[in-house]
């Protein structure tokens, strides 16, 4: 049994707080009866409607995928390219990726059918650390590494502070691996940060998504999140309240 407002939020329709408002204002029915009290719990067999429309009552599921290069981070592609969801043909629930990785970027991506958690993780105020390994050419100078860390001016504004580490370099080939941890999620941000310094990204992999790493996975592998990992995500997102301007 789950609280009615949680079930509505998990269906991805709205936040828990707005779900409570929907209940109080008489917009929610359980098994054909309008419910206006907040305390009630529902079982998976109860039929819940919001504004007369049944909501999806799928069991929430959560996966971590090591996305290979050459795969689209969406549910379907109008050019028929392989998508991250194609790795989950065995999963009956309608899952979708949380955020995106470029077609030419590999690495850690979470998929779920839990709209509430996905919306919170993708909210700009929720600043989850994401760690990338970029194979770049040529080798960045000390000054370039400092600039990556302190902020780079891009056409959509300055980037926030980042953690940067030169992992390895090859003098003869003039290539290097740079580890970069950012908490923003702007479009092609890592590639644009390096490009702004005239560094070419040859390969990009997301090694960590928050506390989740790719340990034990190869490109194309996936695993379900463990219950304590799902709980940790909920604890993390619940510390941030997106409806307040300061996100606290
Ligand atoms: N930054 C990029 O440039 N690409 C990604 O896929 C993710 C972050």
GROMACS .gro file of N, CA and C and ligand atoms in nm, residues 100-105 132 182 186-192 204 206, ligand 1:
model
   59
  100UNK      N    1   2.021   1.291  -2.059
  100UNK     CA    2   2.071   1.234  -2.184
  100UNK      C    3   2.223   1.235  -2.191
  101UNK      N    4   2.271   1.146  -2.278
  101UNK     CA    5   2.411   1.146  -2.318
  101UNK      C    6   2.411   1.157  -2.469
  102UNK      N    7   2.509   1.227  -2.524
  102UNK     CA    8   2.514   1.241  -2.670
  102UNK      C    9   2.527   1.105  -2.738
  103UNK      N   10   2.487   1.102  -2.864
  103UNK     CA   11   2.501   0.981  -2.947
  103UNK      C   12   2.644   0.928  -2.941
  104UNK      N   13   2.742   1.021  -2.945
  104UNK     CA   14   2.883   0.981  -2.950
  104UNK      C   15   2.950   0.977  -2.812
  105UNK      N   16   2.871   0.985  -2.705
  105UNK     CA   17   2.924   0.972  -2.568
  105UNK      C   18   2.880   0.837  -2.512
  132UNK      N   19   3.309   1.271  -1.590
  132UNK     CA   20   3.339   1.231  -1.728
  132UNK      C   21   3.488   1.208  -1.743
  182UNK      N   22   3.123   1.768  -1.316
  182UNK     CA   23   3.039   1.888  -1.321
  182UNK      C   24   2.902   1.853  -1.260
  186UNK      N   25   2.412   2.104  -1.913
  186UNK     CA   26   2.376   2.176  -2.037
  186UNK      C   27   2.410   2.089  -2.157
  187UNK      N   28   2.346   2.121  -2.269
  187UNK     CA   29   2.364   2.044  -2.390
  187UNK      C   30   2.511   2.041  -2.433
  188UNK      N   31   2.565   1.923  -2.455
  188UNK     CA   32   2.704   1.903  -2.500
  188UNK      C   33   2.804   1.987  -2.420
  189UNK      N   34   2.777   1.999  -2.290
  189UNK     CA   35   2.856   2.091  -2.207
  189UNK      C   36   3.004   2.057  -2.204
  190UNK      N   37   3.036   1.930  -2.182
  190UNK     CA   38   3.178   1.894  -2.167
  190UNK      C   39   3.253   1.921  -2.298
  191UNK      N   40   3.194   1.879  -2.409
  191UNK     CA   41   3.260   1.902  -2.539
  191UNK      C   42   3.278   2.052  -2.565
  192UNK      N   43   3.176   2.130  -2.527
  192UNK     CA   44   3.186   2.275  -2.552
  192UNK      C   45   3.290   2.340  -2.461
  204UNK      N   46   3.444   1.054  -2.525
  204UNK     CA   47   3.388   1.102  -2.398
  204UNK      C   48   3.307   0.990  -2.334
  206UNK      N   49   3.094   0.893  -1.959
  206UNK     CA   50   3.051   0.933  -1.824
  206UNK      C   51   3.077   0.815  -1.730
  249LIG     N1   52   2.868   1.668  -2.206
  249LIG     C1   53   2.880   1.642  -2.338
  249LIG     O1   54   2.944   1.717  -2.410
  249LIG     N2   55   2.820   1.532  -2.386
  249LIG     C2   56   2.748   1.445  -2.310
  249LIG     O2   57   2.695   1.347  -2.360
  249LIG     C3   58   2.738   1.475  -2.173
  249LIG     C4   59   2.798   1.587  -2.124
   0.00000   0.00000   0.00000
